[in-house]
Each structure stands twice: as C-alpha cells, then as structure tokens.
C-alpha cells in the first residue's frame, strides 16, 4: 500500500523526479522527467545522462558524483543546456540532488528538477527592457541639459547633475546657460514637478521658452513671465516648476548680477575675500500655477574671487535617516558652511564639493535629483 502511494506521488509530481544507481544510471523516471529528456522512459533506464546528452548530461553527472562522494545534498542548482533530442532548444532547469540511503549506506541518488525556462527568459527580457529604459532615460536627460559650458572671458563656469533614485528615469531638474552677447549670460536652474516623460516634456517646454524669450529680452523677470505663460498653455496636470534666473554681465573686472527666483531656492554668493555667503534675490511665485505672478528682481556685484552658486532643492532637502529613526536634512546652513570653508575655490571645485557632500550625507544614494551651477569671477580680460 505504501509503495503504491509512493509511486503515485512520484508519477503525479509537477516536476521531474529521477532515481539513479551508484553508477549514475537511470533507475526510475516520472513522466515529467521523461518529457524533459525528450526520450521515452524505456530508453532512459539503464543509461547515464552523459550517454543520452553529452553536453548537459555530462555536466549533470559531475553534480551527481559529488553528491554520491560526499553524501551531502545539493539544492537549487541552475543548469542550462539542450537535450540530445532537441539540440536547438536551450532550456533552464533548477535541480536538487540528494543521496538515497539504505542502512546508512548511499545506494543511489534522487534528482528533483523544475523547468524554469519561462521564468528565466522573462527575467532576461525584463533586464533587457530595464537596460533599454536606462539608456533612453540617459539620452533624454542629456538632451535637456546643455552639452557643454563655455568659459567666457572674465569668468569660470561649472555644473553638475546627478539623477536621484535607484531606477533610471528622467528627472525634473535642469540647468542652462544662454549667451546674450560677448559679455552677458543668462544662468538658469530649475526643477519641474515629477519625473518621467511628462516631466521631460515640461522641462523641454520651459527650457526652450526661456531660450526663446532671451532672444527678445535679458531681463530675468520678463524671461520667467514668458516661461509661466508657456507652462499654463501646456495645461499639464501638476505642471508647476521652480526656476532661478540670473543675468550676469561683465563690466571690466567685475560681473554685475540681476536675479529673479520663481519659487526656487535663492542663489548664493560666496565672497572670495571674506568667505561670507549671501543670498541673492527675493522669493517669487512658482511657474505654472497662476497667470499673474510676482517676480522681484534684485542685483549684486561679483568681484574677482567671488562665486555665484545656483542649486536645486535636491541639495538642501537631501535627507538622512538617523539611528533614532528621525530624518535629518542637509539644509541650507550646512550648504552655507560648506561654501564658506572654501572661499578660494574655483567654480568646478565648488560644484564638485557640493555634489560629493550631498552624496556622502546620503551614503551614496540620492533620493532626489541634484543640480548645481556655479560662476566664479576671475577678472581676466
């Protein structure tokens, strides 16, 4: 009765079950294992896997002999190959092997095999899809950022951008530099709400609206008013954006600045002579929310050694979970202290230091996009 029940269990199992003797010859196979081999059971019995399938069979025999030699089972071994009856059909199997004992002596081997080809192919297809998505996201993101930054006379320019999160996607942060003439530039940094294709379309709309507006006016408030109109006409849900826009105009050895901020963190100015850090401008209305917005414009002067730093909230709102379970922000005070500590640094060094500090603060894993744009007055002619 027990033997009949055991036979019924083996024959009805939804995975392959095979019994082998000490010489690795088939002694018993169930219908599933018979189908996996592509050979009738009567042709399997008394023959070894290597005799039937020289490639994958020989590989399997190495596993079988190790189990027989050691007396220890081996579980969840992934094997890939093709059986002799279907040489072009590469399959994947998850196999476990354990010794069969009688009076504590190993007299054979039992093999349990599951065909995981479908799962493996789906996993490979998913990995390929994620890689394609990553490449597309990188290509799209780079199309939303200037390919390089010029180095005009009298100034150093530098920028960094790092996407946040663990999954490749298109972020909402962007920066741009628009040359008005030989001695004037419009520096722009912004953050569109959301990520992905919708954020990308809004980012492109804002960026090109700003570039188009700059053809007719260099006034930061007028430029941002145009961008606000474009966003409202886009009509995208949650289509809001914060932007800081600064007109930099070289006048001899100094650089005159005029800035407007539409809901964006205010730019900071590092005074190279003293290490003092100052805010530039006053808060204004974010873009894409109201037809009438308030965008006050304020100015200052950079002398040689001074640095203008524009950044997105991925810097100051970077978060770190403390040992007590609370959240600590990188914060503006930490950013100011970082800048004040390097009053003589160049534009690229400052942008890089901000990036590195935020990465270190979050143990190398950014939760949000990060962008920094810096301009240092050099006084060169």
Tab-separated table of C-alpha atoms in Angstrom:
chain	number	residue	atom	x	y	z
A	1	UNK	CA	0.000	0.000	0.000
A	2	UNK	CA	2.797	2.423	0.956
A	3	UNK	CA	4.781	1.545	-2.178
A	4	UNK	CA	1.728	2.220	-4.340
A	5	UNK	CA	1.223	5.594	-2.665
A	6	UNK	CA	4.895	6.471	-3.202
A	7	UNK	CA	4.596	5.517	-6.885
A	8	UNK	CA	1.524	7.714	-7.192
A	9	UNK	CA	3.357	10.671	-5.606
A	10	UNK	CA	6.357	10.346	-7.935
A	11	UNK	CA	4.277	9.877	-11.083
A	12	UNK	CA	1.912	12.778	-10.333
A	13	UNK	CA	4.583	15.252	-9.196
A	14	UNK	CA	4.520	18.530	-11.220
A	15	UNK	CA	8.322	18.440	-11.504
A	16	UNK	CA	10.811	15.914	-12.785
A	17	UNK	CA	11.822	13.118	-10.411
A	18	UNK	CA	14.530	10.576	-11.220
A	19	UNK	CA	16.288	7.812	-9.322
A	20	UNK	CA	19.835	6.725	-10.219
A	21	UNK	CA	22.070	3.892	-9.067
A	22	UNK	CA	25.657	4.238	-7.886
A	23	UNK	CA	26.877	4.193	-11.497
A	24	UNK	CA	24.645	7.191	-12.389
A	25	UNK	CA	22.315	5.002	-14.474
A	26	UNK	CA	18.607	5.821	-14.669
A	27	UNK	CA	16.581	3.501	-12.463
A	28	UNK	CA	13.282	5.330	-12.333
A	29	UNK	CA	11.871	8.461	-14.032
A	30	UNK	CA	8.464	10.062	-13.738
A	31	UNK	CA	6.527	11.372	-16.774
A	32	UNK	CA	7.712	14.973	-16.288
A	33	UNK	CA	11.393	13.984	-16.324
A	34	UNK	CA	10.711	11.746	-19.306
A	35	UNK	CA	9.314	14.766	-21.177
A	36	UNK	CA	12.293	16.927	-20.132
A	37	UNK	CA	14.682	14.370	-21.609
A	38	UNK	CA	12.670	14.065	-24.803
A	39	UNK	CA	13.317	10.325	-24.677
A	40	UNK	CA	10.847	7.521	-23.716
A	41	UNK	CA	11.389	6.077	-20.257
A	42	UNK	CA	12.291	2.661	-21.648
A	43	UNK	CA	15.230	4.241	-23.477
A	44	UNK	CA	16.362	6.129	-20.381
A	45	UNK	CA	16.523	3.206	-17.976
A	46	UNK	CA	19.975	1.711	-17.552
A	47	UNK	CA	21.736	4.587	-19.297
A	48	UNK	CA	23.639	7.552	-17.847
A	49	UNK	CA	22.838	11.211	-18.549
A	50	UNK	CA	26.124	11.680	-20.414
A	51	UNK	CA	25.294	8.782	-22.757
A	52	UNK	CA	21.983	10.406	-23.610
A	53	UNK	CA	23.008	14.065	-23.661
A	54	UNK	CA	26.811	14.515	-23.940
A	55	UNK	CA	26.737	18.253	-23.093
A	56	UNK	CA	24.278	18.946	-20.312
A	57	UNK	CA	24.259	15.283	-19.277
A	58	UNK	CA	27.994	15.271	-18.599
A	59	UNK	CA	27.633	18.467	-16.574
A	60	UNK	CA	24.828	16.900	-14.548
A	61	UNK	CA	26.895	13.789	-13.867
A	62	UNK	CA	29.587	15.910	-12.198
A	63	UNK	CA	26.971	17.149	-9.745
A	64	UNK	CA	25.617	13.619	-9.199
A	65	UNK	CA	29.060	12.142	-8.490
A	66	UNK	CA	29.860	14.902	-5.996
A	67	UNK	CA	26.664	14.110	-4.068
A	68	UNK	CA	27.413	10.395	-4.115
A	69	UNK	CA	31.003	11.012	-2.995
A	70	UNK	CA	30.177	13.482	-0.200
A	71	UNK	CA	26.803	12.090	0.851
A	72	UNK	CA	25.532	15.666	1.100
A	73	UNK	CA	22.596	17.034	-0.885
A	74	UNK	CA	22.892	19.965	-3.274
A	75	UNK	CA	19.938	22.251	-3.693
A	76	UNK	CA	18.741	24.785	-6.255
A	77	UNK	CA	21.458	24.282	-8.834
A	78	UNK	CA	20.726	26.236	-12.031
A	79	UNK	CA	21.608	24.292	-15.156
A	80	UNK	CA	21.350	25.431	-18.770
A	81	UNK	CA	21.638	23.395	-21.949
A	82	UNK	CA	19.848	21.338	-24.568
A	83	UNK	CA	18.909	17.660	-24.569
A	84	UNK	CA	20.031	15.426	-27.420
A	85	UNK	CA	16.559	15.054	-28.886
A	86	UNK	CA	16.108	18.862	-29.096
A	87	UNK	CA	19.620	20.277	-29.680
A	88	UNK	CA	18.433	23.765	-30.682
A	89	UNK	CA	16.061	24.247	-27.734
A	90	UNK	CA	18.189	25.688	-24.919
A	91	UNK	CA	16.396	25.221	-21.604
A	92	UNK	CA	16.997	26.235	-17.996
A	93	UNK	CA	16.440	23.917	-15.033
A	94	UNK	CA	16.535	24.315	-11.277
A	95	UNK	CA	17.740	20.995	-9.860
A	96	UNK	CA	18.297	19.499	-6.443
A	97	UNK	CA	20.148	16.234	-5.782
A	98	UNK	CA	20.217	14.124	-2.637
A	99	UNK	CA	21.653	10.739	-1.771
A	100	UNK	CA	19.410	7.703	-1.285
A	101	UNK	CA	20.489	5.578	1.678
A	102	UNK	CA	19.797	2.074	2.906
A	103	UNK	CA	21.125	1.067	6.328
A	104	UNK	CA	23.054	4.337	6.300
A	105	UNK	CA	24.859	3.382	3.108
A	106	UNK	CA	24.463	5.537	-0.009
A	107	UNK	CA	22.983	3.276	-2.658
A	108	UNK	CA	21.921	5.818	-5.209
A	109	UNK	CA	20.720	9.280	-5.972
A	110	UNK	CA	17.420	11.119	-6.318
A	111	UNK	CA	17.111	14.128	-8.621
A	112	UNK	CA	14.272	16.676	-8.481
A	113	UNK	CA	14.154	19.043	-11.452
A	114	UNK	CA	11.936	22.025	-12.327
A	115	UNK	CA	11.969	23.591	-15.779
A	116	UNK	CA	12.427	27.343	-15.195
A	117	UNK	CA	12.988	28.314	-18.818
A	118	UNK	CA	9.953	30.586	-18.988
A	119	UNK	CA	10.858	32.376	-15.765
A	120	UNK	CA	14.490	32.777	-16.864
A	121	UNK	CA	13.518	34.144	-20.276
A	122	UNK	CA	11.085	36.591	-18.661
A	123	UNK	CA	13.790	37.726	-16.250
A	124	UNK	CA	16.248	38.230	-19.115
A	125	UNK	CA	13.640	40.134	-21.127
A	126	UNK	CA	12.890	42.319	-18.090
A	127	UNK	CA	16.596	43.029	-17.558
A	128	UNK	CA	16.988	43.938	-21.234
A	129	UNK	CA	13.942	46.186	-21.015
A	130	UNK	CA	15.334	47.948	-17.934
A	131	UNK	CA	18.644	48.482	-19.716
A	132	UNK	CA	16.887	49.970	-22.747
A	133	UNK	CA	14.853	52.183	-20.415
A	134	UNK	CA	18.032	53.311	-18.669
A	135	UNK	CA	19.710	54.225	-21.947
A	136	UNK	CA	16.647	56.059	-23.229
A	137	UNK	CA	16.358	57.956	-19.947
A	138	UNK	CA	20.015	58.950	-20.094
A	139	UNK	CA	19.689	60.081	-23.726
A	140	UNK	CA	16.546	62.073	-22.983
A	141	UNK	CA	18.022	63.620	-19.851
A	142	UNK	CA	21.170	64.706	-21.679
A	143	UNK	CA	19.036	66.297	-24.389
A	144	UNK	CA	17.501	68.508	-21.677
A	145	UNK	CA	20.903	69.755	-20.470
A	146	UNK	CA	23.441	71.871	-22.365
A	147	UNK	CA	26.114	69.640	-23.940
A	148	UNK	CA	28.921	71.777	-22.511
A	149	UNK	CA	29.506	75.084	-20.823
A	150	UNK	CA	31.578	77.848	-22.438
A	151	UNK	CA	34.312	79.575	-20.466
A	152	UNK	CA	33.832	83.246	-21.300
A	153	UNK	CA	36.461	85.857	-20.558
A	154	UNK	CA	36.339	87.090	-17.005
A	155	UNK	CA	34.575	84.032	-15.526
A	156	UNK	CA	34.690	80.313	-14.794
A	157	UNK	CA	31.542	78.240	-15.263
A	158	UNK	CA	30.832	74.738	-13.976
A	159	UNK	CA	27.832	72.485	-13.438
A	160	UNK	CA	26.994	69.074	-12.038
A	161	UNK	CA	23.857	66.995	-12.408
A	162	UNK	CA	23.025	63.714	-10.669
A	163	UNK	CA	19.698	61.878	-11.089
A	164	UNK	CA	18.094	60.630	-7.899
A	165	UNK	CA	16.536	57.275	-7.052
A	166	UNK	CA	17.603	53.725	-7.879
A	167	UNK	CA	15.667	53.320	-11.091
A	168	UNK	CA	16.822	55.091	-14.214
A	169	UNK	CA	14.328	57.737	-15.165
A	170	UNK	CA	14.149	61.272	-16.431
A	171	UNK	CA	14.338	63.732	-13.591
A	172	UNK	CA	12.810	67.166	-13.295
A	173	UNK	CA	15.982	69.150	-12.537
A	174	UNK	CA	17.654	71.122	-15.293
A	175	UNK	CA	20.106	73.952	-15.827
A	176	UNK	CA	21.051	76.102	-18.779
A	177	UNK	CA	23.405	78.864	-19.827
A	178	UNK	CA	22.364	81.278	-22.567
A	179	UNK	CA	24.877	83.668	-24.099
A	180	UNK	CA	23.233	87.025	-24.661
A	181	UNK	CA	26.346	88.643	-26.162
A	182	UNK	CA	30.115	88.553	-25.706
A	183	UNK	CA	29.890	89.894	-22.157
A	184	UNK	CA	26.435	88.772	-20.939
A	185	UNK	CA	24.984	85.394	-19.995
A	186	UNK	CA	21.716	84.167	-18.585
A	187	UNK	CA	22.155	81.435	-15.976
A	188	UNK	CA	19.089	79.286	-15.352
A	189	UNK	CA	18.390	76.408	-12.982
A	190	UNK	CA	15.024	74.804	-12.346
A	191	UNK	CA	13.017	71.899	-11.030
A	192	UNK	CA	9.904	70.618	-12.797
A	193	UNK	CA	7.449	68.649	-10.680
A	194	UNK	CA	7.576	64.880	-11.169
A	195	UNK	CA	9.731	62.565	-13.257
A	196	UNK	CA	9.394	60.625	-16.475
A	197	UNK	CA	8.024	61.632	-19.896
A	198	UNK	CA	5.590	64.270	-18.598
A	199	UNK	CA	8.327	65.987	-16.589
A	200	UNK	CA	10.638	65.740	-19.599
A	201	UNK	CA	8.110	67.453	-21.865
A	202	UNK	CA	7.596	70.250	-19.324
A	203	UNK	CA	11.339	70.631	-18.818
A	204	UNK	CA	11.851	70.940	-22.565
A	205	UNK	CA	8.980	73.448	-22.828
A	206	UNK	CA	10.371	75.629	-20.013
A	207	UNK	CA	13.942	75.455	-21.252
A	208	UNK	CA	13.091	76.390	-24.813
A	209	UNK	CA	10.602	79.055	-23.713
A	210	UNK	CA	13.404	80.656	-21.701
A	211	UNK	CA	15.800	80.443	-24.636
A	212	UNK	CA	13.210	81.949	-26.969
A	213	UNK	CA	12.377	84.753	-24.541
A	214	UNK	CA	16.068	85.555	-24.133
A	215	UNK	CA	16.231	86.445	-27.829
A	216	UNK	CA	13.990	89.450	-27.122
A	217	UNK	CA	14.865	90.345	-23.520
A	218	UNK	CA	17.577	89.590	-20.992
A	219	UNK	CA	15.520	90.762	-18.015
A	220	UNK	CA	15.162	87.723	-15.694
A	221	UNK	CA	11.586	88.562	-14.656
A	222	UNK	CA	10.401	89.028	-18.245
A	223	UNK	CA	12.025	85.750	-19.262
A	224	UNK	CA	10.294	83.869	-16.443
A	225	UNK	CA	6.931	85.500	-17.211
A	226	UNK	CA	7.204	84.017	-20.720
A	227	UNK	CA	8.018	80.598	-19.283
A	228	UNK	CA	4.993	80.860	-16.989
A	229	UNK	CA	2.711	81.567	-19.943
A	230	UNK	CA	4.072	78.535	-21.802
A	231	UNK	CA	3.517	76.257	-18.815
A	232	UNK	CA	-0.067	77.446	-18.388
A	233	UNK	CA	-0.756	76.817	-22.063
A	234	UNK	CA	0.697	73.321	-21.783
A	235	UNK	CA	-2.190	72.532	-19.459
A	236	UNK	CA	-0.421	69.518	-17.958
A	237	UNK	CA	-1.708	68.359	-14.552
A	238	UNK	CA	0.687	69.319	-11.767
A	239	UNK	CA	2.664	71.233	-14.373
A	240	UNK	CA	4.439	73.559	-11.972
A	241	UNK	CA	8.079	74.482	-11.978
A	242	UNK	CA	10.535	76.426	-9.864
A	243	UNK	CA	13.259	78.406	-11.625
A	244	UNK	CA	16.060	80.757	-10.640
A	245	UNK	CA	17.257	83.029	-13.434
A	246	UNK	CA	20.316	85.292	-13.196
A	247	UNK	CA	21.615	87.756	-15.755
A	248	UNK	CA	25.395	88.060	-15.464
A	249	UNK	CA	27.033	90.969	-17.295
A	250	UNK	CA	30.777	91.528	-17.293
A	251	UNK	CA	31.812	95.146	-16.669
A	252	UNK	CA	35.581	95.455	-16.582
A	253	UNK	CA	36.947	93.166	-13.873
A	254	UNK	CA	33.630	92.755	-12.123
A	255	UNK	CA	30.382	90.952	-13.027
A	256	UNK	CA	27.012	92.593	-12.433
A	257	UNK	CA	24.185	90.239	-11.450
A	258	UNK	CA	20.404	90.637	-11.657
A	259	UNK	CA	18.334	87.713	-10.340
A	260	UNK	CA	14.721	86.571	-10.178
A	261	UNK	CA	13.515	83.423	-8.441
A	262	UNK	CA	10.201	81.738	-9.231
A	263	UNK	CA	9.622	79.604	-6.148
A	264	UNK	CA	13.182	78.286	-6.363
A	265	UNK	CA	15.870	78.267	-3.668
A	266	UNK	CA	17.629	81.614	-3.849
A	267	UNK	CA	21.104	81.639	-5.397
A	268	UNK	CA	24.023	82.067	-3.027
A	269	UNK	CA	27.050	84.309	-3.446
A	270	UNK	CA	30.350	83.298	-1.858
A	271	UNK	CA	32.605	86.266	-1.245
A	272	UNK	CA	36.131	85.139	-2.036
A	273	UNK	CA	37.790	87.776	0.093
A	274	UNK	CA	35.927	87.088	3.342
A	275	UNK	CA	34.224	83.687	2.983
A	276	UNK	CA	30.856	85.333	3.638
A	277	UNK	CA	27.839	83.673	1.997
A	278	UNK	CA	24.894	85.821	0.911
A	279	UNK	CA	21.507	85.135	-0.617
A	280	UNK	CA	20.758	86.803	-3.935
A	281	UNK	CA	17.215	87.980	-4.619
A	282	UNK	CA	13.809	87.525	-3.024
A	283	UNK	CA	11.328	84.635	-3.270
A	284	UNK	CA	8.813	84.851	-6.121
A	285	UNK	CA	5.816	82.848	-7.346
A	286	UNK	CA	6.468	79.425	-8.836
A	287	UNK	CA	5.688	78.953	-12.515
A	288	UNK	CA	2.665	77.197	-13.979
A	289	UNK	CA	0.241	77.888	-11.147
A	290	UNK	CA	-1.184	81.398	-11.704
A	291	UNK	CA	-1.493	83.731	-14.707
A	292	UNK	CA	-0.333	86.706	-12.622
A	293	UNK	CA	2.893	86.095	-10.736
A	294	UNK	CA	5.232	88.245	-8.660
A	295	UNK	CA	8.911	88.047	-9.610
A	296	UNK	CA	11.038	90.664	-7.830
A	297	UNK	CA	14.449	91.313	-9.370
A	298	UNK	CA	17.482	92.126	-7.226
A	299	UNK	CA	21.137	92.570	-8.013
A	300	UNK	CA	24.671	92.433	-6.696
A	301	UNK	CA	28.236	92.544	-7.982
A	302	UNK	CA	30.871	89.822	-8.211
A	303	UNK	CA	34.482	90.924	-7.886
A	304	UNK	CA	37.359	88.580	-8.780
A	305	UNK	CA	37.233	85.538	-6.499
A	306	UNK	CA	33.506	85.769	-5.760
A	307	UNK	CA	31.330	82.819	-6.780
A	308	UNK	CA	27.634	82.617	-7.666
A	309	UNK	CA	26.064	79.241	-6.802
A	310	UNK	CA	22.675	78.132	-8.127
A	311	UNK	CA	21.290	74.804	-6.937
A	312	UNK	CA	18.112	72.716	-6.788
A	313	UNK	CA	16.378	71.514	-3.635
A	314	UNK	CA	17.978	68.105	-4.156
A	315	UNK	CA	20.879	69.693	-2.290
A	316	UNK	CA	19.239	71.289	0.747
A	317	UNK	CA	16.388	68.789	1.045
A	318	UNK	CA	18.634	65.737	0.868
A	319	UNK	CA	17.588	63.519	3.763
A	320	UNK	CA	19.394	61.178	6.097
A	321	UNK	CA	17.653	58.753	8.445
A	322	UNK	CA	19.263	58.912	11.869
A	323	UNK	CA	19.879	55.970	14.187
A	324	UNK	CA	16.866	57.093	16.203
A	325	UNK	CA	14.639	56.787	13.138
A	326	UNK	CA	14.223	60.510	12.505
A	327	UNK	CA	15.024	62.433	9.331
A	328	UNK	CA	17.796	64.992	9.126
A	329	UNK	CA	18.009	67.434	6.192
A	330	UNK	CA	21.252	68.524	4.570
A	331	UNK	CA	19.831	72.023	4.889
A	332	UNK	CA	20.917	75.498	3.841
A	333	UNK	CA	23.081	76.019	6.941
A	334	UNK	CA	25.204	73.007	6.011
A	335	UNK	CA	25.454	74.257	2.416
A	336	UNK	CA	26.500	77.731	3.574
A	337	UNK	CA	29.140	76.274	5.886
A	338	UNK	CA	30.461	74.127	3.037
A	339	UNK	CA	30.829	77.170	0.769
A	340	UNK	CA	32.302	79.390	3.484
A	341	UNK	CA	35.030	76.802	4.099
A	342	UNK	CA	36.428	77.133	0.553
A	343	UNK	CA	36.466	80.870	-0.273
A	344	UNK	CA	39.308	80.495	-2.769
A	345	UNK	CA	37.953	77.502	-4.675
A	346	UNK	CA	37.159	77.533	-8.379
A	347	UNK	CA	33.737	77.057	-9.941
A	348	UNK	CA	34.273	73.383	-10.789
A	349	UNK	CA	35.721	72.632	-7.356
A	350	UNK	CA	32.732	74.203	-5.585
A	351	UNK	CA	30.142	72.395	-7.725
A	352	UNK	CA	32.007	69.119	-7.168
A	353	UNK	CA	32.278	69.666	-3.415
A	354	UNK	CA	28.539	70.261	-3.118
A	355	UNK	CA	27.811	67.081	-5.079
A	356	UNK	CA	30.253	64.993	-3.041
A	357	UNK	CA	28.990	66.329	0.287
A	358	UNK	CA	25.349	65.561	-0.528
A	359	UNK	CA	26.287	62.078	-1.745
A	360	UNK	CA	28.270	61.404	1.427
A	361	UNK	CA	25.389	62.734	3.541
A	362	UNK	CA	23.034	60.200	1.914
A	363	UNK	CA	25.568	57.358	1.904
A	364	UNK	CA	25.885	57.500	-1.864
A	365	UNK	CA	22.166	57.131	-2.624
A	366	UNK	CA	20.404	60.276	-3.787
A	367	UNK	CA	16.673	60.323	-3.091
A	368	UNK	CA	16.122	63.290	-5.410
A	369	UNK	CA	17.803	64.834	-8.437
A	370	UNK	CA	20.655	67.211	-7.755
A	371	UNK	CA	21.877	70.065	-9.942
A	372	UNK	CA	24.440	72.786	-9.221
A	373	UNK	CA	25.532	75.640	-11.486
A	374	UNK	CA	28.387	77.904	-10.419
A	375	UNK	CA	30.022	81.016	-11.855
A	376	UNK	CA	33.267	82.490	-10.492
A	377	UNK	CA	34.506	85.944	-11.382
A	378	UNK	CA	38.173	85.781	-12.374
A	379	UNK	CA	38.788	89.342	-13.523
A	380	UNK	CA	40.548	88.073	-16.662
A	381	UNK	CA	40.074	90.121	-19.789
